[in-house]
Coordinates of C-alpha atoms and ligand atoms in Angstrom, one line a residue:
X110 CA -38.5 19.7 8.0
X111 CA -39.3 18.4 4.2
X112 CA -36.4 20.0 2.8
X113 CA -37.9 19.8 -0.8
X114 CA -40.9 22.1 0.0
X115 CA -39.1 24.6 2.5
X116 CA -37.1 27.1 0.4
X117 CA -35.6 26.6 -2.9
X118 CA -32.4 28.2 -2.8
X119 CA -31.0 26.9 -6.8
X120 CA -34.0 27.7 -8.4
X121 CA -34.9 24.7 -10.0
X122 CA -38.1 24.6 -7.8
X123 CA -37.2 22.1 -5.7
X124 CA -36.1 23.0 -1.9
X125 CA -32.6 22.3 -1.4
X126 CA -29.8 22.8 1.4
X127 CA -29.3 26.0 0.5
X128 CA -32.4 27.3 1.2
X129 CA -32.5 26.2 4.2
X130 CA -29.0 27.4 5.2
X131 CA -30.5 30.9 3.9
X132 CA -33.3 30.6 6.3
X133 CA -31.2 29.3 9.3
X134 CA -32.1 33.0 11.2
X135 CA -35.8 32.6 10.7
X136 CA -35.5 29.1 12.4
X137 CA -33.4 30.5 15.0
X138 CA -35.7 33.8 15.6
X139 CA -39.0 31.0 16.0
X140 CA -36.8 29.4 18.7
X141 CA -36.6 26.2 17.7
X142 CA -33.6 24.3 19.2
X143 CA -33.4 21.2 16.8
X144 CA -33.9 20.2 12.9
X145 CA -35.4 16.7 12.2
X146 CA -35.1 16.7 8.5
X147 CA -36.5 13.9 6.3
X148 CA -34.2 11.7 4.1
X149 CA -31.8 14.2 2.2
X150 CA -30.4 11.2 1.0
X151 CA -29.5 10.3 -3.0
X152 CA -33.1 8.6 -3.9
X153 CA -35.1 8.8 -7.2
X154 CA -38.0 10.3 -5.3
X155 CA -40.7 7.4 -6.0
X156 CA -41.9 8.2 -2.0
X157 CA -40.5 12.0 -1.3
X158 CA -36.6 10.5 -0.8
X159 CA -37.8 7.4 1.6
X160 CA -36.3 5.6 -0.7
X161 CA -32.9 5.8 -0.4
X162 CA -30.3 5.1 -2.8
X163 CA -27.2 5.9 -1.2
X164 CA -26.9 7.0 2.5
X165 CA -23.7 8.4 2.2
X166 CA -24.9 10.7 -0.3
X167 CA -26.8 13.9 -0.7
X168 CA -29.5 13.8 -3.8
X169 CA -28.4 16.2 -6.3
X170 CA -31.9 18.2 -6.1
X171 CA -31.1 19.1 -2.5
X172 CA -27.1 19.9 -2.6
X173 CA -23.9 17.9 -1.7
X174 CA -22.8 16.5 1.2
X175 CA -20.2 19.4 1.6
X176 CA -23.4 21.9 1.7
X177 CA -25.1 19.3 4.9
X178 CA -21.6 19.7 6.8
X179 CA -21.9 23.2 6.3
X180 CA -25.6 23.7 7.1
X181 CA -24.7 21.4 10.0
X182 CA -22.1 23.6 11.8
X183 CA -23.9 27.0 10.7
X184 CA -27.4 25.4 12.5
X185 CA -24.9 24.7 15.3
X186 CA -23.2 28.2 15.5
X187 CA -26.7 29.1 16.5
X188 CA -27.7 26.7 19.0
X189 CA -29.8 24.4 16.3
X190 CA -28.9 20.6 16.5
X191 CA -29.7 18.3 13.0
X192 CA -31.1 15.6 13.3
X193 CA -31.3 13.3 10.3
X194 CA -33.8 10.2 9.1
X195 CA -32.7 7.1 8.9
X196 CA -35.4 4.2 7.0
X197 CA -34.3 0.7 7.9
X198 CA -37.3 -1.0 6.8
X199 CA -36.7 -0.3 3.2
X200 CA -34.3 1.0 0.7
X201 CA -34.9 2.1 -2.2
X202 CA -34.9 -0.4 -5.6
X203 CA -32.1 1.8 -7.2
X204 CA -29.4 0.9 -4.1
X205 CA -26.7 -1.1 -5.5
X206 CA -28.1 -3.8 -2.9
X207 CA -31.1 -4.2 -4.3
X208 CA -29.7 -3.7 -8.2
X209 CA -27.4 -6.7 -7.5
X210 CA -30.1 -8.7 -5.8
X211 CA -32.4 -7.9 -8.7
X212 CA -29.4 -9.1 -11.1
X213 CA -29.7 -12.5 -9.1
X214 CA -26.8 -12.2 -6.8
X215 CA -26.3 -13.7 -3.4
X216 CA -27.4 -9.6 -2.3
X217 CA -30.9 -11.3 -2.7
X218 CA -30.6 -13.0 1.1
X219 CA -30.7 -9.1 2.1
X220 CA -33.9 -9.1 1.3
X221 CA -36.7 -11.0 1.4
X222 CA -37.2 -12.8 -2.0
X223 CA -39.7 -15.9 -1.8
X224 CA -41.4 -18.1 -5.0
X225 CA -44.7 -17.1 -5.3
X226 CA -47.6 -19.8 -4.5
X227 CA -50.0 -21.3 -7.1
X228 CA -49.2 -24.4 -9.8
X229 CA -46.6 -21.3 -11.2
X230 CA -46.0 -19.5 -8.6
X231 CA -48.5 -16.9 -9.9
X232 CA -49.4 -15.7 -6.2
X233 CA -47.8 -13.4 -3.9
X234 CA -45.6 -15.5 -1.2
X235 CA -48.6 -14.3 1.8
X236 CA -51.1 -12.0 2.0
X237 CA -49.8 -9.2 3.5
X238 CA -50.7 -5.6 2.3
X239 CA -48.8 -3.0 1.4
X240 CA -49.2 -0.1 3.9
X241 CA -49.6 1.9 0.9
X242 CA -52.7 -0.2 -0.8
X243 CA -52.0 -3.1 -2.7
X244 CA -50.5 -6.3 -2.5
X245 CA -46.9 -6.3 -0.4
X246 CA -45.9 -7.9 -2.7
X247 CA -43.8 -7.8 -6.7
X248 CA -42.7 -10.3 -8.7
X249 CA -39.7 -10.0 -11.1
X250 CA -39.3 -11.3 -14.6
X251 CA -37.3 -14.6 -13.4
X252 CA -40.3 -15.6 -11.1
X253 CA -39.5 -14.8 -7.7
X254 CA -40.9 -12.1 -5.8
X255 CA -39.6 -9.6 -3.0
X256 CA -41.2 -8.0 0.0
X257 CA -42.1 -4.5 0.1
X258 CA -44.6 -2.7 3.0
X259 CA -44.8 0.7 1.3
X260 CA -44.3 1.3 -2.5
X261 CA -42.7 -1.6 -5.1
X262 CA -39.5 0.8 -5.3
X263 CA -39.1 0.2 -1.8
X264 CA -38.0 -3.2 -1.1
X265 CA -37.6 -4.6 2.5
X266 CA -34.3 -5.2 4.0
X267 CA -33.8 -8.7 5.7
X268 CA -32.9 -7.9 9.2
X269 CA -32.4 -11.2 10.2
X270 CA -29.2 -10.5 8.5
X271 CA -25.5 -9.2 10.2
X272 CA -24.7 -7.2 7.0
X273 CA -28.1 -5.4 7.0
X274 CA -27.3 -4.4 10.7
X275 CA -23.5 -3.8 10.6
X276 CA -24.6 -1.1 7.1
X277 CA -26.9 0.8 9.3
X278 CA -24.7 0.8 12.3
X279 CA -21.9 2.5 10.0
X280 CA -24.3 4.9 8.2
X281 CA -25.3 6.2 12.1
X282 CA -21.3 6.4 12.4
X283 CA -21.2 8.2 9.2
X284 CA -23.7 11.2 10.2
X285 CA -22.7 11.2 14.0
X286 CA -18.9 12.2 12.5
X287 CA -20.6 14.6 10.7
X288 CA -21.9 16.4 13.6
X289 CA -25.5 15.6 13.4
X290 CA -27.2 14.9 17.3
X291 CA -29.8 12.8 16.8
X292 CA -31.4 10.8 14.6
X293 CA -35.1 10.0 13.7
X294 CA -36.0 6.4 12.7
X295 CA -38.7 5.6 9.8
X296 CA -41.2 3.0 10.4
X297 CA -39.0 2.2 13.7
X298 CA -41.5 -1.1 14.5
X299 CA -41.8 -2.3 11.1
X300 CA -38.1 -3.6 10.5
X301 CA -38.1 -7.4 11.9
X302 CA -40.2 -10.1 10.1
X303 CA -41.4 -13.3 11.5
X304 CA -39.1 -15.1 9.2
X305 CA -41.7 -17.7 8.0
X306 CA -43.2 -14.8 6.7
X307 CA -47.1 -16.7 7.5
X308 CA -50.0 -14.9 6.7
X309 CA -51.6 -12.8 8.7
X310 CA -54.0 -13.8 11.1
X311 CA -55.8 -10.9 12.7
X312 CA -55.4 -10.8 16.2
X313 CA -52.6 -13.5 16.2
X314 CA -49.1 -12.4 18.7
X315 CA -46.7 -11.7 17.4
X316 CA -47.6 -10.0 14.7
X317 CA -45.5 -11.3 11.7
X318 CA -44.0 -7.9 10.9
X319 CA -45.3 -5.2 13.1
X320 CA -43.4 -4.8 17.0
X321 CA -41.3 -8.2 16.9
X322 CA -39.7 -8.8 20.3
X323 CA -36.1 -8.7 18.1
X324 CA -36.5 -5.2 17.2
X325 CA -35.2 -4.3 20.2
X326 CA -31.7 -5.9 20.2
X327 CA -31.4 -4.1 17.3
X328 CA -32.0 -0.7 18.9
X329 CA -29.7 -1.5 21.8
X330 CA -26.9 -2.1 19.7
X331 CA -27.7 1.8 17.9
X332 CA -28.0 2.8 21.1
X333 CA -24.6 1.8 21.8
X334 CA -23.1 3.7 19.4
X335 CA -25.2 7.1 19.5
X336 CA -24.3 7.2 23.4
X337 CA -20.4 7.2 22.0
X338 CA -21.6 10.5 20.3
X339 CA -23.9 11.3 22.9
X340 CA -26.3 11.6 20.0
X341 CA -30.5 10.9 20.4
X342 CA -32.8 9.1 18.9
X343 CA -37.2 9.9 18.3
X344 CA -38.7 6.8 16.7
X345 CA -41.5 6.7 14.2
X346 CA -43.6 4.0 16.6
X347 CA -46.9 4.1 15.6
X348 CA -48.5 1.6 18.4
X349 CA -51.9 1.6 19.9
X350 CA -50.6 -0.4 23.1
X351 CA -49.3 2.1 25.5
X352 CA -47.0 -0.7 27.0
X353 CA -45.6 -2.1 24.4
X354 CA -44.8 1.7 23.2
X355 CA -43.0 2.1 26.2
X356 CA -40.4 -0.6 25.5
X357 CA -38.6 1.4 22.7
X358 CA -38.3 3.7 25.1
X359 CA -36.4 1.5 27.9
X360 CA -32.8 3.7 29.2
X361 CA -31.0 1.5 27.0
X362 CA -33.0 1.9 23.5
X363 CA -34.6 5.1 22.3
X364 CA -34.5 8.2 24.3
X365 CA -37.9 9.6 22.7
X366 CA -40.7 8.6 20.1
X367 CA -43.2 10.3 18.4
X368 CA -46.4 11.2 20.3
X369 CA -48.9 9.8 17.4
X370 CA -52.0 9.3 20.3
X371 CA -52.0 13.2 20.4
X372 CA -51.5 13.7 16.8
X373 CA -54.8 11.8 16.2
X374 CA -56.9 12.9 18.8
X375 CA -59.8 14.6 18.6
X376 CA -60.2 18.7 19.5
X377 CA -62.5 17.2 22.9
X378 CA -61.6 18.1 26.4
X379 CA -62.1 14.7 27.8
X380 CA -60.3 12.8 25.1
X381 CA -56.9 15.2 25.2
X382 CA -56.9 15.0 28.7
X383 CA -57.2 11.2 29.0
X384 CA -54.3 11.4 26.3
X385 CA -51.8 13.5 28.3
X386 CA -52.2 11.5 31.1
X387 CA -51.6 8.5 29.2
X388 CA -48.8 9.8 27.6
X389 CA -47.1 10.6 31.0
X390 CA -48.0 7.5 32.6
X391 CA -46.6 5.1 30.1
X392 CA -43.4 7.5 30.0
X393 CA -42.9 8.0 33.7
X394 CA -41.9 4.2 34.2
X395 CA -39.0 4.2 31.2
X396 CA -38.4 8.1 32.6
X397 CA -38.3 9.0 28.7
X398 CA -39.7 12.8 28.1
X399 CA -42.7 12.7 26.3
X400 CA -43.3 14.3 22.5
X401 CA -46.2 16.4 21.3
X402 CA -46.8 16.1 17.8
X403 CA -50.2 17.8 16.1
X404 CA -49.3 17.0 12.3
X405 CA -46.2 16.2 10.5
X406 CA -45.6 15.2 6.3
X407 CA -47.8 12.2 6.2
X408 CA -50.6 13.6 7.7
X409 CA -53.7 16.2 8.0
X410 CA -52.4 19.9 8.6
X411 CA -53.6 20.8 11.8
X412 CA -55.8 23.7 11.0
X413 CA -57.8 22.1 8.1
X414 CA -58.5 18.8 10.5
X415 CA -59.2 20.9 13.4
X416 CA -62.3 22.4 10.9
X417 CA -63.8 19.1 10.1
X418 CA -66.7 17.6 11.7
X419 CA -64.1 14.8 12.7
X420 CA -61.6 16.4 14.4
X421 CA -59.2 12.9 14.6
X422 CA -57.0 12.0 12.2
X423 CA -57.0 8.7 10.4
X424 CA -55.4 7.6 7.1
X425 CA -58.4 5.0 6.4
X426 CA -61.3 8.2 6.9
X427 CA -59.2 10.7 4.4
X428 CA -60.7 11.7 1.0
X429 CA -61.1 14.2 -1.4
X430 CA -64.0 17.4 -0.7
X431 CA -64.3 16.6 2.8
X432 CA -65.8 20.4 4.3
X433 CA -64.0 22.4 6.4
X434 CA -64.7 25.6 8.2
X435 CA -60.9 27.0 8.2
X436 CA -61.5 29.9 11.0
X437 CA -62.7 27.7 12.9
X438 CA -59.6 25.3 12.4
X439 CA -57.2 28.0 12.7
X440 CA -58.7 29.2 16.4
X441 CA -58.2 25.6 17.6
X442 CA -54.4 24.9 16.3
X443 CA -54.1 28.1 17.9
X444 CA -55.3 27.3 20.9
X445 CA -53.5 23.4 20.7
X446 CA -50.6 25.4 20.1
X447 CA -50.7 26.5 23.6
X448 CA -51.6 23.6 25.5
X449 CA -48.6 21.8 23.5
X450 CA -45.6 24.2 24.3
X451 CA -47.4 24.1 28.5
X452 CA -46.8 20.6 28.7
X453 CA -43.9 18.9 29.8
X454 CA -41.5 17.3 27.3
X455 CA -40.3 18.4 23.6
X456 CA -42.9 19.6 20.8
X457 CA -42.5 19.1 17.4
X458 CA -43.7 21.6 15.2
X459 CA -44.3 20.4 11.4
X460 CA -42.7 23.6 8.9
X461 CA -45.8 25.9 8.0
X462 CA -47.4 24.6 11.1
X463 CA -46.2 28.1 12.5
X464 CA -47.7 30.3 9.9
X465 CA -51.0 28.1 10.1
X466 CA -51.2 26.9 6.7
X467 CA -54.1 24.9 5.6
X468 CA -53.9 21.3 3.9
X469 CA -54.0 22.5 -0.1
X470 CA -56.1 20.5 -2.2
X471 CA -53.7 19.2 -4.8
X472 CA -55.0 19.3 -8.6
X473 CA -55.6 15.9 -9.5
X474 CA -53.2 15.6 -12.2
X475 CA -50.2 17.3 -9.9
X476 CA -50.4 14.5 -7.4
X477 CA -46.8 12.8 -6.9
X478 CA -47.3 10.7 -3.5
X479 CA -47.9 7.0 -3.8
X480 CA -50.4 7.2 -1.2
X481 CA -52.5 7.9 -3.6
X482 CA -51.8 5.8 -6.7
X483 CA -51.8 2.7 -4.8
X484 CA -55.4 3.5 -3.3
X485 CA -56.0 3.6 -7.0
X486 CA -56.8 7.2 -6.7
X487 CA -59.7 7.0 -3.9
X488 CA -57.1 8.6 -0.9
X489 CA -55.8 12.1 -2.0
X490 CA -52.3 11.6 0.0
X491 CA -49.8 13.3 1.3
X492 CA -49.1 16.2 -1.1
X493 CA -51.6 18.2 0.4
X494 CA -49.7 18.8 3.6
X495 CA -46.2 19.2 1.3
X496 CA -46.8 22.3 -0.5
X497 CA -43.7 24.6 -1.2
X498 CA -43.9 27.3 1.6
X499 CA -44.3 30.9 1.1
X500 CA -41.8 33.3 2.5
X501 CA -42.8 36.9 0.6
X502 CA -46.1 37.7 -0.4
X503 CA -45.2 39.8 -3.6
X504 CA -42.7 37.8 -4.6
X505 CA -42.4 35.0 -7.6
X506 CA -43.8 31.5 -6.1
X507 CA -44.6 33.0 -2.8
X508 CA -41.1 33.6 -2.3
X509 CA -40.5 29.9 -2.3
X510 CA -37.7 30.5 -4.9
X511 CA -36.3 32.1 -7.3
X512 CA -36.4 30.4 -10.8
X513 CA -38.9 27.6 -11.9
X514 CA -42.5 26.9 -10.9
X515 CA -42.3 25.2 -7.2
X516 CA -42.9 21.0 -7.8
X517 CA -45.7 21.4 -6.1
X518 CA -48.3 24.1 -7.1
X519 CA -49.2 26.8 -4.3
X520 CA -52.7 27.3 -3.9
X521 CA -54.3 30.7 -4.6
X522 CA -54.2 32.8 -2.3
X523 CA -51.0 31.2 -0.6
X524 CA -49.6 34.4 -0.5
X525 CA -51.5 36.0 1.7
X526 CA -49.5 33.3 4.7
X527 CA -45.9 34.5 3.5
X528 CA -43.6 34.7 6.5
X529 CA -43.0 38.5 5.9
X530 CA -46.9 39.5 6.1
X531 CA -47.4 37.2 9.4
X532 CA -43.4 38.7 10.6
X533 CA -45.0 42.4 11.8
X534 CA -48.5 41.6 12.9
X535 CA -48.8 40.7 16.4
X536 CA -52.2 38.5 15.8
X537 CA -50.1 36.1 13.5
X538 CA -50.1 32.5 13.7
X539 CA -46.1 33.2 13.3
X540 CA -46.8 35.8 16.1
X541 CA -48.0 33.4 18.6
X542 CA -45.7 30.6 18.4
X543 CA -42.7 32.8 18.2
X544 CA -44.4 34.3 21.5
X545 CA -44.7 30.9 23.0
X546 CA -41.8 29.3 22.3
X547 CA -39.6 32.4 23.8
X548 CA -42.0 32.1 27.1
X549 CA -42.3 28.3 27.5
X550 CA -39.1 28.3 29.5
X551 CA -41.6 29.6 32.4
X552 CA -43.3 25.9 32.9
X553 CA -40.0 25.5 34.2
X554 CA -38.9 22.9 31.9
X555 CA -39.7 19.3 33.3
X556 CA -41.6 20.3 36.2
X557 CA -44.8 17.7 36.6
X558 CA -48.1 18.8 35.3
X559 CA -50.7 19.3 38.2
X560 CA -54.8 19.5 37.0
X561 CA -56.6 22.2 38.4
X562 CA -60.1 22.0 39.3
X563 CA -62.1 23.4 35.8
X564 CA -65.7 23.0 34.6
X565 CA -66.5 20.5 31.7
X566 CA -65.0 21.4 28.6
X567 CA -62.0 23.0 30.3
X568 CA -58.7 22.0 30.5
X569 CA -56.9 23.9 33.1
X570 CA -53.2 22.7 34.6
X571 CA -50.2 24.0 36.4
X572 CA -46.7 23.3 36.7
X573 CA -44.1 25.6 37.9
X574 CA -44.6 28.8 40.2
X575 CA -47.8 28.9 39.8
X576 CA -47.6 29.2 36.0
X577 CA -51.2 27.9 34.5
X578 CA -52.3 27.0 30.9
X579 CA -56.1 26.8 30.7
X580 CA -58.1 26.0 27.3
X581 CA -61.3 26.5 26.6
X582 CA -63.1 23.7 24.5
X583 CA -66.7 24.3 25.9
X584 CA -69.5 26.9 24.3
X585 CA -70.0 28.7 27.6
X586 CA -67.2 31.4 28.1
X587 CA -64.5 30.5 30.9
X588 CA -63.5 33.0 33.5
X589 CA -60.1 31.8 34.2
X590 CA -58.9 32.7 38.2
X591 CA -58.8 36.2 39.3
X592 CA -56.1 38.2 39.8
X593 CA -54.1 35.9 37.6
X594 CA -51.2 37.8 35.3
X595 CA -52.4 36.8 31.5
X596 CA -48.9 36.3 29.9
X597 CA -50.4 35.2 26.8
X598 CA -53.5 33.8 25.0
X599 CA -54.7 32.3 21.2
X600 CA -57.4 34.8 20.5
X601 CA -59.3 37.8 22.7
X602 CA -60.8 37.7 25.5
X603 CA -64.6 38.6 26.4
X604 CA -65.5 41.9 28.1
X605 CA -65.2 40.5 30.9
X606 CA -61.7 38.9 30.4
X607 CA -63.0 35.4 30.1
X608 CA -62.0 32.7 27.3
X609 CA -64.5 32.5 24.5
X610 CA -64.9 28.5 22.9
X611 CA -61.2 27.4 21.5
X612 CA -59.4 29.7 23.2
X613 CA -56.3 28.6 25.3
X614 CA -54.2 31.2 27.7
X615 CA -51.2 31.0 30.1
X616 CA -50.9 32.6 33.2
X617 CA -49.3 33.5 36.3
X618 CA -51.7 33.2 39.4
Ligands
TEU57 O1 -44.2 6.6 7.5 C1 -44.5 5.4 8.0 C2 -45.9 5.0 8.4 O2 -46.1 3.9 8.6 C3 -47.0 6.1 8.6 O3 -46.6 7.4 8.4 C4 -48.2 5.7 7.8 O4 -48.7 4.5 8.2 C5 -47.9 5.7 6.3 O5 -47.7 7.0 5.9 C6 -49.1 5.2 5.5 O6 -49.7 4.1 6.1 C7 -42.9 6.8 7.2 C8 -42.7 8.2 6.6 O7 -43.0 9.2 7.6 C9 -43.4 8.3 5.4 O8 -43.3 9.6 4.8 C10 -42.9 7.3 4.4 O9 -43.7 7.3 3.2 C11 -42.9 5.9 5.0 O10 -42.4 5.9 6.3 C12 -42.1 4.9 4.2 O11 -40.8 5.2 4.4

């Protein structure tokens, strides 16, 4: 959940804790069991509250940390669990760490602060780029210059350091006494640096900063202390190598991580097959459940990617105009919907995702995410997928809240995805998912996926009783087996009760 663009319960047009605590019954009533919201934290916003000023705080724009331990135990009273974000790569260049270190104190071995190279020390330290565009690299006024992977006002901690680890292991400490039950780590395979900090030669292993062997002592010592609490973890580990995925995942480090192969794969039978496979093959040897992710903040919304000639998602290949045939994106999330909540292990669905919104093309001059000013205005970033959400159709801002203009602007025609005109109409997006997560229980929770023979273009499986989910990605229609019981599908069928192209159905054979 991105708190500031849920529901703004102050008024100031920023989402906060209260609106959320307001909307705890629509949250319950979708069926969702657990709340992964990003940073809350006290943060002056230069990257959407990744940078964080004070863990132990709760940014004034979203509430106070009375209003979290409240919102915590009301999600609780109705079977919710919180689960909170916690950024060790970076903190933000406003914590008193990084204002001391700036100052010149000792606080500076915390981070990594090097003399530049060149006859003055003119030149970054290496040549690493920022993740955001850019050098990775700021100098301040007295001539050194400090490490940063995403934005300047996000400088990176020195894990190589026992205070850097014995600060996060308390702040865990901190939330777990506050009841939350799991935690989700940012950039989780970013944190460690080859501490020569060498430039970087493509290709070279290790790589200086990304998936460093020591990442993992790290992770075993949180692990430690979640399992006091009996608290989870998901990690943000964006790797291509299946293996060396599977390592966060070991029994004694992270229980789950972020499924980012499915989130960037393409709407083609072969290629989604081949990735659920994958996914349960490298999991089946850690025996971690898999994730299944189809957008979250940083990314694409599913239904406007879904409608593009490219059907993956990539932060290199994203730009402004790109067309995109939105029917036909919304009858394919619908359909990925289903084959999501069939397979086995936890799904993650991104707020809005259930009422199908679109990726809104920001107005140039609205843009806030640093994405974009640090690709000096060629990538259109993030914002598009963060647009306040809207809850009533008639109302002011959507319904988003009930004072100022939302900090985003909502695109016209917003309105017409308000929760309470999807709520009554049994063809909603909000419909279906409410639908599906209420039968998904019938997959018969972690029972093993079987494939069932299917022509090309089909995906067809079973797991439990007989229980089947089938999907349609081929033009020819798909007559699914007969006599089966159709418990539910994305779209209509044919006359003849087969699936038309991008159309996905469970049922009971
Ligand atoms: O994202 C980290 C990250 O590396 C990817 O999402 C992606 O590579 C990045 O957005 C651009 O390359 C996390 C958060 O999800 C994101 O919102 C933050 O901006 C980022 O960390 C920095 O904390």
């Amino acid at each position: 959940m991105y708190v500031r663009s849920f529901a703004d319960g102050d008024g100031d047009g920023t989402g906060d804790l209260a609106g959320v605590r307001a909307r705890l019954p629509y949250l319950a009533e979708l069926g969702v069991d657990a709340l992964w919201f990003t940073p809350w934290y006290r943060s002056p916003m230069k990257d959407g509250g990744y940078d964080v000023a004070d863990y132990r705080a709760v940014d004034p724009a979203f509430g106070t940390l009375a209003d979290a331990e409240k919102l915590i135990a009301e999600a609780r009273g109705l079977g919710i669990r919180t689960i909170v974000d916690i950024v060790p790569n970076h903190v933000s260049d406003q914590h008193p760490w990084f204002r001391a270190a700036r100052a010149g104190g000792p606080e500076r071995e915390l981070f990594h602060f090097r003399p530049g190279r060149g006859a003055h020390g003119e030149l970054p330290p290496n040549d690493w780029r920022s993740e955001f565009g850019g050098p990775a690299w700021t100098r301040l006024p007295d001539g050194d210059w400090y490490l940063h992977l995403f934005a300047p006002e996000q400088p990176d901690l020195n894990w190589a350091h026992p205070a850097v680890r014995r600060e996060h292991e308390d702040v865990l400490r901190f939330w777990f006494e506050r009841g939350v039950a799991g935690v989700r780590i940012d950039s989780a395979a970013l944190p460690a640096k080859d501490p020569r900090l060498p430039d970087f030669v493509e290709g070279r292993d290790p790589h200086p900063y990304v998936d460093r062997d020591e990442l993992h002592d790290v992770y075993r010592s949180w692990r430690a202390v979640a399992d006091e609490y009996d608290a989870v973890f998901v990690g943000e580990v964006w790797l291509p190598d299946s293996e060396r995925f599977a390592r966060y995942l070991r029994p004694d480090e992270l229980h789950t991580a972020f499924n980012f192969a499915f989130m960037t794969c393409p709407w083609q039978a072969d290629r989604l097959r081949a990735c659920v496979d994958e996914t349960l093959a490298e999991h089946a040897p850690v025996g971690a459940p898999a994730t299944w992710v189809l957008c979250n903040h940083d990314v694409t919304r599913t239904v406007t990617r879904y409608g593009r000639a490219d059907t993956a998602f990539d932060f290199a290949a994203k730009a402004f105009g790109t067309p995109t045939d939105l029917a036909l994106g919304a009858r394919r999330a619908r359909a990925a919907a289903l084959l999501s909540l069939a397979l086995p292990g936890a799904v993650y669905v991104y707020q809005g995702e259930e009422l199908g919104l679109p990726e809104a093309d920001v107005p140039v001059e609205r843009i806030v995410d640093p994405m974009h000013f640090r690709s000096d205005g060629a990538d259109p970033g993030r914002d598009g997928c963060r647009i306040p959400l809207p809850w009533t159709a008639g109302a002011p801002h959507a319904g988003f809240g009930p004072g100022r203009e939302p900090w985003l602007p909502q695109p016209a025609g917003w309105a017409s995805y308000a929760v309470d005109r999807q709520q009554d109409d049994p063809g909603s997006m909000l419909a279906l998912y409410r639908a599906a997560i209420r039968l998904r229980p019938v997959f018969g929770g972690d029972a093993p996926l079987t494939w069932l023979p299917a022509p090309d273009g089909v995906l067809a499986f079973s797991r439990a009783d007989g229980v089947v989910c089938a999907v349609n990605l081929a033009d020819a229609p798909y007559a699914p087996p007969a006599a089966a019981e159709l418990l539910l599908a994305s779209g209509p069928l044919d006359d003849e009760g087969r699936l038309p192209q991008d159309t996905a159905v469970w049922l009971r054979l």
